[in-house]
Coordinates of C-alpha atoms in Angstrom, one line a residue:
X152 CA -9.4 -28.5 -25.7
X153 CA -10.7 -30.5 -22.6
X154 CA -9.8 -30.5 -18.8
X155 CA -8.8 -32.8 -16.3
X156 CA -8.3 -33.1 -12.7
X157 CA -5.3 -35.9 -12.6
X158 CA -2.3 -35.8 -11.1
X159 CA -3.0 -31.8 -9.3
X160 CA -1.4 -29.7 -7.2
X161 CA -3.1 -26.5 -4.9
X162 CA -0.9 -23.3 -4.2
X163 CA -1.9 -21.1 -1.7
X164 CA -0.8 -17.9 -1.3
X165 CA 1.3 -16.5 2.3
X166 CA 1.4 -13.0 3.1
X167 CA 5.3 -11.7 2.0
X168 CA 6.2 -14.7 0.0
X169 CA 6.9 -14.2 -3.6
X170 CA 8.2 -17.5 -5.0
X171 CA 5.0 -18.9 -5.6
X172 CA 3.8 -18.0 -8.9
X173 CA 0.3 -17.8 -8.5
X174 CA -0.3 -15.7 -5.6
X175 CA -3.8 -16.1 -4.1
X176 CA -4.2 -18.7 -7.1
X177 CA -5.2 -22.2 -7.1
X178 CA -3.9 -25.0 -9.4
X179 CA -6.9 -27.8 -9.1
X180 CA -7.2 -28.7 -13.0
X181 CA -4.8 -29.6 -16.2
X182 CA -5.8 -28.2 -20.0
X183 CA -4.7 -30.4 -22.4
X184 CA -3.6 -29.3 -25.9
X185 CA -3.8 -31.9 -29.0
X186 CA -1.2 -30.4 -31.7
X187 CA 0.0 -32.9 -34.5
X188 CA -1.3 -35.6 -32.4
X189 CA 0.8 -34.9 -29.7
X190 CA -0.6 -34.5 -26.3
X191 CA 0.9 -31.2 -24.3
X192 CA -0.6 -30.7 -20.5
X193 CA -0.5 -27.2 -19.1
X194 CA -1.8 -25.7 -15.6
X195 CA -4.8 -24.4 -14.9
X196 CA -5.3 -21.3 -12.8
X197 CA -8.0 -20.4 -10.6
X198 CA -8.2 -17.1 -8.8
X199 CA -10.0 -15.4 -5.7
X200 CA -13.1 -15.2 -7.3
X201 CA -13.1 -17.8 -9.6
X202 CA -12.3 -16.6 -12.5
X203 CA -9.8 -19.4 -14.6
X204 CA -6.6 -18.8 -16.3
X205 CA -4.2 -21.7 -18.6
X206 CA -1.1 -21.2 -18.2
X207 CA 1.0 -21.1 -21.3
X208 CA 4.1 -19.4 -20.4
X209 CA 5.9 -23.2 -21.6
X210 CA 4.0 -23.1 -24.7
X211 CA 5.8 -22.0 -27.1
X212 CA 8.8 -24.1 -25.8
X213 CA 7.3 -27.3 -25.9
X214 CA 5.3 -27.2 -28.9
X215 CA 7.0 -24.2 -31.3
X216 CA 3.6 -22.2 -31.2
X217 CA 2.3 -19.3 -29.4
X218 CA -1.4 -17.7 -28.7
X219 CA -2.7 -14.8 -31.1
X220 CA -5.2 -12.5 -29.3
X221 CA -5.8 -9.5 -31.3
X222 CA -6.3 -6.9 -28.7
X223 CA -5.7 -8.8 -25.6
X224 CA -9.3 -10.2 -24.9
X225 CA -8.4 -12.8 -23.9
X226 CA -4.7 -13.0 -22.4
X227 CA -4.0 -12.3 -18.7
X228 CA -0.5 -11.0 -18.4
X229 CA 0.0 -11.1 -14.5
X230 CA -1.5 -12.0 -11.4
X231 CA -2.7 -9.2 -9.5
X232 CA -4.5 -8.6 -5.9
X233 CA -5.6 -5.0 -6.0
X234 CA -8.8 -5.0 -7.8
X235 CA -11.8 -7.6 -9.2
X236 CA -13.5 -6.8 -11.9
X237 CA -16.4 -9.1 -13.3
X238 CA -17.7 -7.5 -16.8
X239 CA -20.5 -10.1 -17.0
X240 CA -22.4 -9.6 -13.6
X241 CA -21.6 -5.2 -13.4
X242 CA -18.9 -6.6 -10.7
X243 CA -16.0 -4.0 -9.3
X244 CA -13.9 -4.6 -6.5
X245 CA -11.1 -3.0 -4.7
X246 CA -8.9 -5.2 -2.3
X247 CA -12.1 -6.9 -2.1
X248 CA -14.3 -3.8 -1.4
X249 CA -17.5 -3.5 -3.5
X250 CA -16.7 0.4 -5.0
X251 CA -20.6 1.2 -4.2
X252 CA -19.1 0.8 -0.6
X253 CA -16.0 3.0 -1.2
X254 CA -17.6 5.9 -3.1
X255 CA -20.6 5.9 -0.4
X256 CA -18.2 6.3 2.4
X257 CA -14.5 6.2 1.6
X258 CA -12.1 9.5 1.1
X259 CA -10.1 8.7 -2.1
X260 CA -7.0 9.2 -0.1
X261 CA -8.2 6.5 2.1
X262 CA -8.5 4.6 -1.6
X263 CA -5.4 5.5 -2.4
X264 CA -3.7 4.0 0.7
X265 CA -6.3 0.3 0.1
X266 CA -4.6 0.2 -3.4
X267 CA -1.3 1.0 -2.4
X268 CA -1.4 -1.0 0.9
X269 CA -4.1 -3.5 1.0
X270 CA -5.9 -2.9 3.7
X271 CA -7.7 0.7 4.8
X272 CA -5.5 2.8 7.2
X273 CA -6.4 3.2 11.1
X274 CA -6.7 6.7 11.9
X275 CA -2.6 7.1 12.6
X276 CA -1.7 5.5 9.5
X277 CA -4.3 7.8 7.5
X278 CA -2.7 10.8 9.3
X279 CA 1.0 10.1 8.7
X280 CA -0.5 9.2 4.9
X281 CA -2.1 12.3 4.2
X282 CA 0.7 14.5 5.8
X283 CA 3.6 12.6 3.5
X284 CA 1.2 13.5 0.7
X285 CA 0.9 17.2 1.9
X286 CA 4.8 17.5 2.4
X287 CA 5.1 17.0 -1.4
X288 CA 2.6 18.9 -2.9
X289 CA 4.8 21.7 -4.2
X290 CA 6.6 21.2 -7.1
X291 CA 10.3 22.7 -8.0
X292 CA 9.9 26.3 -9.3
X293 CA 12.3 25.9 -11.9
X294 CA 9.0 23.6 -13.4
X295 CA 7.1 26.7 -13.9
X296 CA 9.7 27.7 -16.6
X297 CA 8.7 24.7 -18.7
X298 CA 5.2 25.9 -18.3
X299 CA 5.6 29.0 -19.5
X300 CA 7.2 27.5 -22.9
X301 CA 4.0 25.1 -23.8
X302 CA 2.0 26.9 -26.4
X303 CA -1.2 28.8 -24.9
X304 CA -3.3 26.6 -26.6
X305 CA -1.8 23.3 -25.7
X306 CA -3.6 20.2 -24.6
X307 CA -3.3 20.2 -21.2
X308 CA -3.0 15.9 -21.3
X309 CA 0.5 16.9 -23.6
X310 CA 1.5 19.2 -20.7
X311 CA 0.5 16.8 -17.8
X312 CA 2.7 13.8 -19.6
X313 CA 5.7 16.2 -20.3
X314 CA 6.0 17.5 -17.1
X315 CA 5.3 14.0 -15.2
X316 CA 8.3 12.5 -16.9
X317 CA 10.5 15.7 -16.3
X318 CA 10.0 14.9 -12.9
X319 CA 13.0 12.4 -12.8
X320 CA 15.2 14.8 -13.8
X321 CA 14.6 16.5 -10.8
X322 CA 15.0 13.6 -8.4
X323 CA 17.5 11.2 -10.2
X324 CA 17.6 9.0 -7.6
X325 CA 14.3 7.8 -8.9
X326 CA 15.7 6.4 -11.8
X327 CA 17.6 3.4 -9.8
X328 CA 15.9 0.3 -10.1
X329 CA 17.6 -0.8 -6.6
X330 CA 17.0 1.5 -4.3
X331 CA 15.7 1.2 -0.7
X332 CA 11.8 1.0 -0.4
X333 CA 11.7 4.3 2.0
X334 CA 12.7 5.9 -1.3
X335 CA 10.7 4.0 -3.7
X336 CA 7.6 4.9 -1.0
X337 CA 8.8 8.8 -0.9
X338 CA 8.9 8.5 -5.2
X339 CA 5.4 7.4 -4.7
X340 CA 4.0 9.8 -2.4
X341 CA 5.5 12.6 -4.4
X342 CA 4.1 11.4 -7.8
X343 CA 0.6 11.6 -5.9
X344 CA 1.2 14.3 -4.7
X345 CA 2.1 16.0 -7.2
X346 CA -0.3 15.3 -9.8
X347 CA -3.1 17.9 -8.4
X348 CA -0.3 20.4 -8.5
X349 CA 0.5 19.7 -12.2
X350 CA -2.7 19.3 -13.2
X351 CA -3.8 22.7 -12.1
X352 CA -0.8 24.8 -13.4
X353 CA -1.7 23.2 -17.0
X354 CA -5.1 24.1 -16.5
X355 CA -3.8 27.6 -15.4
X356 CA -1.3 27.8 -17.9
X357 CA -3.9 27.6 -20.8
X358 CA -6.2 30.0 -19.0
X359 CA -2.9 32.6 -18.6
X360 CA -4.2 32.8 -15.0
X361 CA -1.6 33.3 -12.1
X362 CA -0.6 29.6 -10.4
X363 CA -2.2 28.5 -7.2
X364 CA 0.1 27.3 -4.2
X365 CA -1.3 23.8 -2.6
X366 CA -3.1 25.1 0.6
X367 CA -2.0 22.0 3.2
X368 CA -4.7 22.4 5.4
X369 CA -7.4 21.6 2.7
X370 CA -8.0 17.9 2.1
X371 CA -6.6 16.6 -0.9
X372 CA -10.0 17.0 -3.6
X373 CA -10.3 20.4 -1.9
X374 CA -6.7 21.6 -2.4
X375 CA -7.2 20.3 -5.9
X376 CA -10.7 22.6 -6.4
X377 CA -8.6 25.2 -4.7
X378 CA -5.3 24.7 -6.9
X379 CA -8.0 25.1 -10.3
X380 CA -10.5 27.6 -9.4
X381 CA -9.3 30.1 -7.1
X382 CA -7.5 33.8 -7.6
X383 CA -5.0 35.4 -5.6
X384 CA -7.5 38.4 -5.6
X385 CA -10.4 36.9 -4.4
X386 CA -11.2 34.9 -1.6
X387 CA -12.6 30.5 -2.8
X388 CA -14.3 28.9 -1.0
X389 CA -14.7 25.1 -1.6
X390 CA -18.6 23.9 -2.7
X391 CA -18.7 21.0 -0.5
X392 CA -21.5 19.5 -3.2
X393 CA -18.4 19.5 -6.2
X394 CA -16.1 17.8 -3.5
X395 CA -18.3 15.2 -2.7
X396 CA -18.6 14.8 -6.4
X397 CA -14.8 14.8 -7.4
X398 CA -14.2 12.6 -4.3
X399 CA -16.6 10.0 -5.7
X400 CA -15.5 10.8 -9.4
X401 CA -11.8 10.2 -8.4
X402 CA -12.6 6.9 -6.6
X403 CA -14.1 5.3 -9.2
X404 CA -11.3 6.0 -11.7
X405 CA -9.0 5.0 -9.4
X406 CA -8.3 1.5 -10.7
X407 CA -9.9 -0.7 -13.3
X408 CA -7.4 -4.0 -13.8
X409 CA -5.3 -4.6 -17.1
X410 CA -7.0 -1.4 -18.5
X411 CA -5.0 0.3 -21.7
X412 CA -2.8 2.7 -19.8
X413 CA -2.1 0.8 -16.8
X414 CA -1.1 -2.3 -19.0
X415 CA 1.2 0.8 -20.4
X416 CA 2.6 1.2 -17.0
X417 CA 3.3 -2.0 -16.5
X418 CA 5.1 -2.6 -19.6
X419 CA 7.1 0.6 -19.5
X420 CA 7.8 -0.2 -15.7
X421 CA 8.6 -3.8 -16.5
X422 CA 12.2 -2.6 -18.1
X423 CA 13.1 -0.8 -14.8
X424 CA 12.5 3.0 -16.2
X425 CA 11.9 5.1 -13.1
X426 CA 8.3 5.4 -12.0
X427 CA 7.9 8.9 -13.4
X428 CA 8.5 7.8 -17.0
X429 CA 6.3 4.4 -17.1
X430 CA 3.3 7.0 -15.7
X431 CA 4.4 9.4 -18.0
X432 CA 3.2 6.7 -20.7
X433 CA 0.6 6.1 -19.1
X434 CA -0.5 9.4 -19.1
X435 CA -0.2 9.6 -22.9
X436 CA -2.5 5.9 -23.2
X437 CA -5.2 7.7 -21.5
X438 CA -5.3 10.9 -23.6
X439 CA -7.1 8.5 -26.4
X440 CA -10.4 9.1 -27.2
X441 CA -11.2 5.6 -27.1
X442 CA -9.9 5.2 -23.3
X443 CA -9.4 7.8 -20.9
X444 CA -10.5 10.6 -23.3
X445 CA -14.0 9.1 -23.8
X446 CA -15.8 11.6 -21.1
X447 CA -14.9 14.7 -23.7
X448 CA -15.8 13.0 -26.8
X449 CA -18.9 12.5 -24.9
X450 CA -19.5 16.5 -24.5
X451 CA -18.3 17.4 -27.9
X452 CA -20.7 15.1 -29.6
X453 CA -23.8 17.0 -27.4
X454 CA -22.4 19.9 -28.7
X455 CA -22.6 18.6 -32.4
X456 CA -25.6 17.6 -31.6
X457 CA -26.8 20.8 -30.1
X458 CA -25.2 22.7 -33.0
X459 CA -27.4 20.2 -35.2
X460 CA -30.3 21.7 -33.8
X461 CA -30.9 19.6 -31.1
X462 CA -32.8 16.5 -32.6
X463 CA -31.3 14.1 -30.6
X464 CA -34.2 11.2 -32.1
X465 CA -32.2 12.0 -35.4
X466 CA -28.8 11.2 -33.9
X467 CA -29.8 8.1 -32.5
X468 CA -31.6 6.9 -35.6
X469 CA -28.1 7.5 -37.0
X470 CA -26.3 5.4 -34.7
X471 CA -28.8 2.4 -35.5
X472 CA -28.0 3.0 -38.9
X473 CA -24.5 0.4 -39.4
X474 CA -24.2 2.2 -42.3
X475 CA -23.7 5.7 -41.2
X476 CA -20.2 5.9 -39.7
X477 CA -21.5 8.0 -36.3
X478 CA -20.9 6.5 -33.2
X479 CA -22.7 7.3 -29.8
X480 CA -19.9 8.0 -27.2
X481 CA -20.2 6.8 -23.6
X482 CA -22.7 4.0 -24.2
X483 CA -21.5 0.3 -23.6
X484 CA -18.2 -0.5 -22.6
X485 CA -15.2 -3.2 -23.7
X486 CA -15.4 -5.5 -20.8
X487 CA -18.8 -4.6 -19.0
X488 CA -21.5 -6.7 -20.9
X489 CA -23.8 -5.6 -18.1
X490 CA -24.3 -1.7 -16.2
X491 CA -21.2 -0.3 -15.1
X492 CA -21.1 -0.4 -11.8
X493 CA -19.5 3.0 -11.7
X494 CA -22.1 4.5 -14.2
X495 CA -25.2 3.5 -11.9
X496 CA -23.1 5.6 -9.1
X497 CA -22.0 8.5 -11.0
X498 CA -25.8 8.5 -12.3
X499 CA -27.2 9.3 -8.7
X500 CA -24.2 12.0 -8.3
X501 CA -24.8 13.7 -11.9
X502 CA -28.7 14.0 -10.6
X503 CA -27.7 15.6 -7.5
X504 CA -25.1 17.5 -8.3
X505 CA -27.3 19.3 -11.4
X506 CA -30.0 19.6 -8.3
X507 CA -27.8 20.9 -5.8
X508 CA -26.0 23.5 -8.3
X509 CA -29.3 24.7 -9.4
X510 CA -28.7 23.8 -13.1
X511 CA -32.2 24.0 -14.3
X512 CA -31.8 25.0 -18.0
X513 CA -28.2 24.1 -19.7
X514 CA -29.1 23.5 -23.3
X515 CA -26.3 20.6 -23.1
X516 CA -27.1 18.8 -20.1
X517 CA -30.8 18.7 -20.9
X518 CA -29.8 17.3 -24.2
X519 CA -27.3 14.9 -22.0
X520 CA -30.8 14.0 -19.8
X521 CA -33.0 13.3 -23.0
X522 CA -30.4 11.3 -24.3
X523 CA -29.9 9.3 -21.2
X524 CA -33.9 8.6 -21.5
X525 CA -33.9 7.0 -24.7
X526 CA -30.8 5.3 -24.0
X527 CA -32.5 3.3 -20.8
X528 CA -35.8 2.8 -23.0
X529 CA -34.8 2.1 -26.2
X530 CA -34.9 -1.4 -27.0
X531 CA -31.9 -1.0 -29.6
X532 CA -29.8 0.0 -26.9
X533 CA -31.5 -2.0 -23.6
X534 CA -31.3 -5.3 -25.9
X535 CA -27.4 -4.6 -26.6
X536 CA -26.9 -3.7 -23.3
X537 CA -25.7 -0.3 -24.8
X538 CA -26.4 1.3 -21.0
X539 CA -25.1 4.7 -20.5
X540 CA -21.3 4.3 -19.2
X541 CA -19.1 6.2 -16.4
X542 CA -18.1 8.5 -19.1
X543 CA -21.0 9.8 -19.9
X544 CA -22.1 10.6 -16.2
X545 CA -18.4 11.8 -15.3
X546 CA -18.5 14.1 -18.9
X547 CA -22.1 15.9 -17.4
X548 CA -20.9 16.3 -13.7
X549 CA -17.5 17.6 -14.8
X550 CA -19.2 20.2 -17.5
X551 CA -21.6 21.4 -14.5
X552 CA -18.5 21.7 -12.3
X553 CA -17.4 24.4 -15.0
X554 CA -14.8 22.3 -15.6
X555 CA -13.5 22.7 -19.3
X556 CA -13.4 19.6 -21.5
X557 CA -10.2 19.6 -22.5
X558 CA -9.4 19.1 -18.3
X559 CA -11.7 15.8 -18.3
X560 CA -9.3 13.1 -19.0
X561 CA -6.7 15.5 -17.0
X562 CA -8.9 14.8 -14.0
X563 CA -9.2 11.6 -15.1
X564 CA -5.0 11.5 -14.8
X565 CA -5.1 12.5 -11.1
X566 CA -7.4 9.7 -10.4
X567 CA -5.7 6.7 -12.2
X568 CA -2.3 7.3 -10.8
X569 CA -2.8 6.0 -7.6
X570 CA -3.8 2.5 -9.6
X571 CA -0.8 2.9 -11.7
X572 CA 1.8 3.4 -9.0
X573 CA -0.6 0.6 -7.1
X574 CA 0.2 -1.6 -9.9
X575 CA 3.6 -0.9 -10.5
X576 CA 4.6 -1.4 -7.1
X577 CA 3.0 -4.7 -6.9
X578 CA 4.7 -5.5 -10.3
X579 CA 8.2 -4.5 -9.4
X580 CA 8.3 -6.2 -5.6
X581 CA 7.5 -9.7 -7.6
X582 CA 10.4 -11.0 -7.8
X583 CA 9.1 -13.2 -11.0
X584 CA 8.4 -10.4 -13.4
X585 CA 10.1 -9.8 -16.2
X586 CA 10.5 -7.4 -18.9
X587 CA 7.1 -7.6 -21.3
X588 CA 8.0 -8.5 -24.8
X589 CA 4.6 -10.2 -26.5
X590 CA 5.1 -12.1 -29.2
X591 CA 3.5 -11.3 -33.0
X592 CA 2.7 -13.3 -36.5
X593 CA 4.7 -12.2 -38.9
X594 CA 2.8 -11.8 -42.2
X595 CA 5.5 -9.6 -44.4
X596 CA 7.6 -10.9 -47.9
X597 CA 9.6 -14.0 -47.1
X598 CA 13.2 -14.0 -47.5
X599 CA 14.6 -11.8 -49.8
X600 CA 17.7 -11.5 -52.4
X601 CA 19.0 -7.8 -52.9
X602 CA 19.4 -6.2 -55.9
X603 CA 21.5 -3.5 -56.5
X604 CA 19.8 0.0 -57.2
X605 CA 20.9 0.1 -61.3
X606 CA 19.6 -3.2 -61.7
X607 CA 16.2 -2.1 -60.2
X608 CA 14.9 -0.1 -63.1

């Protein structure tokens, strides 16, 4: 494959027009494919920041083949403004906002409003935010019956999924494609609003606790701490040191590009099923362990190790070993090739939140601690750039919270669905979208003759 720069064109992108097909994307370059001796010239597409793109949505059309990219490393399904992400130097960006800037000094519902938005709000348009969010923080009692029928013992992701998409049932008018945006905006705000409220009943629901009400005139993390920890019995009162450290937590989950479940949104969303139902499968993408559920494998393996007897030197010798199946989880990560950005910050919250709460002598987080030595001095892992990852931070600070592990990729949930419904909104006011349907190689029998069944032996 080689370039060239003959015959170009440059699109530029304008503020609230969508028939250009690369927004914010520049066309300076032509890749040429040789198949068969034939010569076939497709765009090439540069974005924001540089990063470069060929366009091959002709190419199965003019030349009969398509691409084959075994896990999508290296297709781009959309164009997309909300969030930068540059695996190679530790890059992550929101709208153009370093994150280190937004977890520092940001309130995720300010986040929340950049993703959905684009820009941060002025103090009215914060207000009017956070009070739509507020207004639709209760959910329908007649939810609470559904509740009650989970088994006691049920994941709480399987609960959070269920009831997400039972949500259109109680507002059909979601489920029209067409609607006016004041109602697509109100579906929004309740699905965020909503998510703290469900995700604390299903916590409460396993626990056989009593249901908290959302408090409106705590902030959103606090109503959420509120929501999960306290009693109708006994007066709560929100550690400002766990807030701080949710707030930053749920920032930096907030978004993270073409990840696994938000391509899930997209593609769910993409056939015009109601917003409820594409986060729905989102939900259900995170709960893997290899995605969102990562921060709990991360806790149950210190326990294994604990359980072990607590030679971690013996674990790690066992994840050198490429012949011993055992895997370290929450080291490395699929697209960073440097530190996570998000890992360096949730390493300076994990130290001060285990300072600030006093926890001086938890058999797990020391092991979590020695672990996290080796890790950073180890040249197995510092050569691989094997560097401790956001899960592993975000798996410590939510066990010190007191926060159960089945609850982690629950939290986890709340966080990413303002990037979902970010996403999907972008997706579905672009007028060029269309329903996802990737192609595939089909290795199976070729054609066929049938035999009848008394013939067959």
């Amino acid at each position: 494959m080689r370039t060239s720069g003959e015959g170009c064109t440059f699109h530029t992108y304008i503020s609230g027009h969508f028939n250009n097909p690369y927004p914010r994307a520049a066309m300076s370059e032509k890749a040429q494919i040789i198949l068969n001796g034939k010569t076939y010239e497709f765009p090439v597409v540069t974005g924001s920041e540089g990063e470069k793109a060929i366009d091959i949505g002709k190419l199965r059309d003019e030349t009969g083949y398509i691409t084959l990219d075994f896990g999508y490393k290296n297709t781009g399904a959309t164009t997309s403004a909300i969030t930068f992400l540059d695996g190679e130097e530790g890059i992550l960006h929101y709208r153009g906002y370093p994150i280190e800037q937004l977890a520092e000094k940001a309130s995720f519902i300010e986040v929340a409003y950049l993703l959905l938005f684009g820009e941060l709000p002025n103090k009215k348009q914060l207000e009017e935010f956070e009070g739509n969010i507020r207004y639709h923080s209760l959910v329908h009692e007649d939810m609470k019956r559904f509740f009650e029928h989970f088994p006691s013992n049920a994941h709480p992701m399987g609960i959070l999924s269920a009831m997400v998409n039972s949500l259109s049932t109680f507002y059909p008018k979601s489920q029209d494609p067409h609607r006016p945006q004041a109602l697509v905006l109100r579906t929004i705000y309740r699905l965020i609003a909503k998510m703290p409220t469900l995700a604390a009943i299903s916590y409460k629901n396993n626990l056989g606790h009593p249901y908290m009400y959302p408090v409106n005139k705590l902030g959103y993390v606090e109503n959420f701490l509120h929501m999960m920890f306290a009693l109708p019995t006994e007066e709560y009162e929100v550690d400002p040191v766990v807030a701080d450290a949710l707030n930053k937590l749920l920032i930096l989950h907030a978004d993270h590009e073409q990840n696994c479940s938000t391509s899930t949104v997209r593609i769910v969303g993409s056939s015009q099923a109601n917003l409820y139902s594409a986060v729905s499968a989102g939900i259900a993408a995170l709960w893997g362990p290899l995605h969102g559920g990562a921060n709990q494998e991360v806790i149950e393996m210190l326990e294994t190790i604990r359980n072990d007897g607590g030679d971690i030197q013996k674990w790690v010798d066992k994840a050198k070993d490429k012949n011993d199946p055992f895997r370290l989880f929450g080291f490395g990560h699929r697209v960073y090739k440097n530190f996570d950005p998000r890992a360096k910050i949730m390493q300076k919250t994990c130290h001060e939140v285990l300072g600030e709460l006093g926890i001086t002598d938890e058999p797990l987080l020391d092991l979590a601690m020695a672990l996290e030595r080796i890790a950073l001095e180890d040249d197995y892992f510092v050569s691989r750039k094997l560097y401790p990852n956001v899960d592993f931070y975000s798996g410590i600070i939510l066990k010190a919270m007191g926060i159960p592990t089945s609850m982690f990729t629950v939290i986890f949930a709340v966080a990413r669905t303002v990037g979902w419904v970010s996403q999907w909104k972008e997706m579905v006011e672009d007028p060029s979208q269309r329903i996802g349907r990737p192609r595939q190689i089909y290795t199976g029998p070729s054609q066929r003759d049938y035999v009848d069944v008394a013939r067959r032996g």
